[in-house]
Amino acid sequence: MIYIAPSILAADYAALGADVEKVPTADLIHVDIMDGHFVPNLSFGPDVTKAVNRVTDQFLDIHMMIEEPERWFETYIDAGGDRLVFHIEATNDHINAAKKLHDLGVEAGFAIKPGTPIEPYLDDLEHFEEVMIMSVEPGFGGQKFMPEVLNKVVTLREHIANAGLSTIIGIDGGIGESTIKQAAEAGVESFVAGSAVFGAHDPAEAVEKLRGLATEARPADAV
Ligand code: DX5
Ligand code: ZN
């Protein structure tokens, strides 16, 4: 299945509710949380997340670009997060972190920066509903897609298939009409898109266009 996740980092913050309502066709809403430490930028926090959750029933994927993510789990779950995706580089105990999220009743994901290898984590995938491959350095929207991270997607896809897991492979950064196909071909199922959706004249149409391109490019043996 293909999931398209508009990132509200690229929305108009003075009209956030209206912008979220422009993407009813999206499968989930991607909420980028930055703390100015883990990444050199600040975005928004739990109150804005709560406000977004108030205007939509859509699934909220919380991308936690923050240090000590475990400290904030309850806060972002209370704010409406349905899946919390923390950075593998920001924790010393990713398996316990995932267990904690499951105990709290939400899905668990980890995100991984472009320069971090995936191999050390391949045997831990059963604990995660999603692995999010960063295809830009986290911190800013509108950056250029890094195709070299697709090697990690291929490795993950093979491993997930061999192990019979249902972990979803996501990608985040620089996804648009010109890059989504190569990511889908490599085996990505869940696509975050910020500027390509909210920078478009018709965001709902942009979501459908991206979905169409990804569906066409998906490997024939993918479920
Ligand atoms: C970057 C964020 C992304 C960002 C993507 O650190 O994690 O989710 O919003 O923006 P685009 O799609 O514009 O690259
Ligand atoms: Zn993100």
Coordinates of N, CA and C in Angstrom, one line a residue, residues 6 8 11 13 16-17 19-21 29-31 44-62 79-80:
P6 N 1.7 14.5 3.8 CA 2.1 15.9 3.7 C 2.7 16.3 5.0
I8 N 3.4 19.3 7.4 CA 2.9 20.6 7.7 C 4.0 21.6 8.0
A11 N 3.5 24.1 5.5 CA 2.2 24.8 5.5 C 2.3 26.2 5.9
Y13 N 1.7 28.8 8.5 CA 1.4 28.7 9.9 C 0.3 29.7 10.4
L16 N -2.9 27.4 9.5 CA -2.6 26.0 9.6 C -3.8 25.1 9.4
G17 N -4.9 25.4 10.2 CA -6.1 24.6 10.1 C -6.6 24.5 8.7
D19 N -4.9 24.9 5.9 CA -4.0 24.1 5.1 C -4.2 22.6 5.3
V20 N -4.4 22.2 6.6 CA -4.6 20.8 6.8 C -5.8 20.3 6.1
E21 N -6.8 21.2 6.1 CA -8.1 20.8 5.5 C -8.0 20.7 4.0
I29 N -0.8 12.7 8.3 CA -0.3 14.1 8.4 C 1.1 13.9 9.1
H30 N 2.1 14.5 8.5 CA 3.5 14.4 9.1 C 3.8 15.7 9.9
V31 N 4.1 15.5 11.1 CA 4.3 16.7 12.0 C 5.8 16.7 12.5
F44 N 7.7 23.5 15.8 CA 6.6 23.7 16.7 C 6.6 22.6 17.7
G45 N 5.7 22.7 18.7 CA 5.7 21.7 19.8 C 4.3 21.1 20.0
P46 N 4.0 20.6 21.2 CA 2.8 19.9 21.5 C 1.5 20.7 21.3
D47 N 1.6 22.0 21.6 CA 0.3 22.8 21.5 C -0.1 22.9 20.0
V48 N 0.8 23.1 19.1 CA 0.5 23.2 17.7 C 0.0 21.8 17.2
T49 N 0.7 20.8 17.7 CA 0.2 19.4 17.3 C -1.2 19.2 17.8
K50 N -1.5 19.6 19.0 CA -2.9 19.5 19.5 C -3.9 20.3 18.6
A51 N -3.5 21.4 18.2 CA -4.4 22.2 17.3 C -4.6 21.6 16.0
V52 N -3.6 20.9 15.5 CA -3.8 20.2 14.2 C -4.7 19.0 14.4
N53 N -4.5 18.3 15.5 CA -5.3 17.1 15.8 C -6.8 17.5 16.0
R54 N -7.0 18.7 16.4 CA -8.4 19.2 16.6 C -9.2 19.4 15.2
V55 N -8.4 19.7 14.2 CA -9.1 20.0 12.9 C -9.1 18.8 12.0
T56 N -8.5 17.7 12.4 CA -8.6 16.5 11.5 C -8.6 15.2 12.2
D57 N -9.2 14.2 11.6 CA -9.3 12.8 12.1 C -8.1 12.0 11.5
Q58 N -7.3 12.6 10.6 CA -6.3 11.9 10.0 C -5.2 11.4 11.0
F59 N -4.5 10.3 10.6 CA -3.5 9.7 11.5 C -2.3 10.7 11.5
L60 N -1.8 11.0 12.7 CA -0.7 11.9 12.9 C 0.6 11.2 13.2
D61 N 1.5 11.4 12.3 CA 2.9 10.8 12.4 C 3.8 11.9 12.9
I62 N 4.3 11.6 14.1 CA 5.1 12.7 14.8 C 6.6 12.4 14.5
A79 N -1.1 15.0 22.8 CA -1.3 16.0 21.8 C -2.0 15.4 20.6
G80 N -2.1 14.1 20.5 CA -2.8 13.4 19.4 C -2.0 12.6 18.5

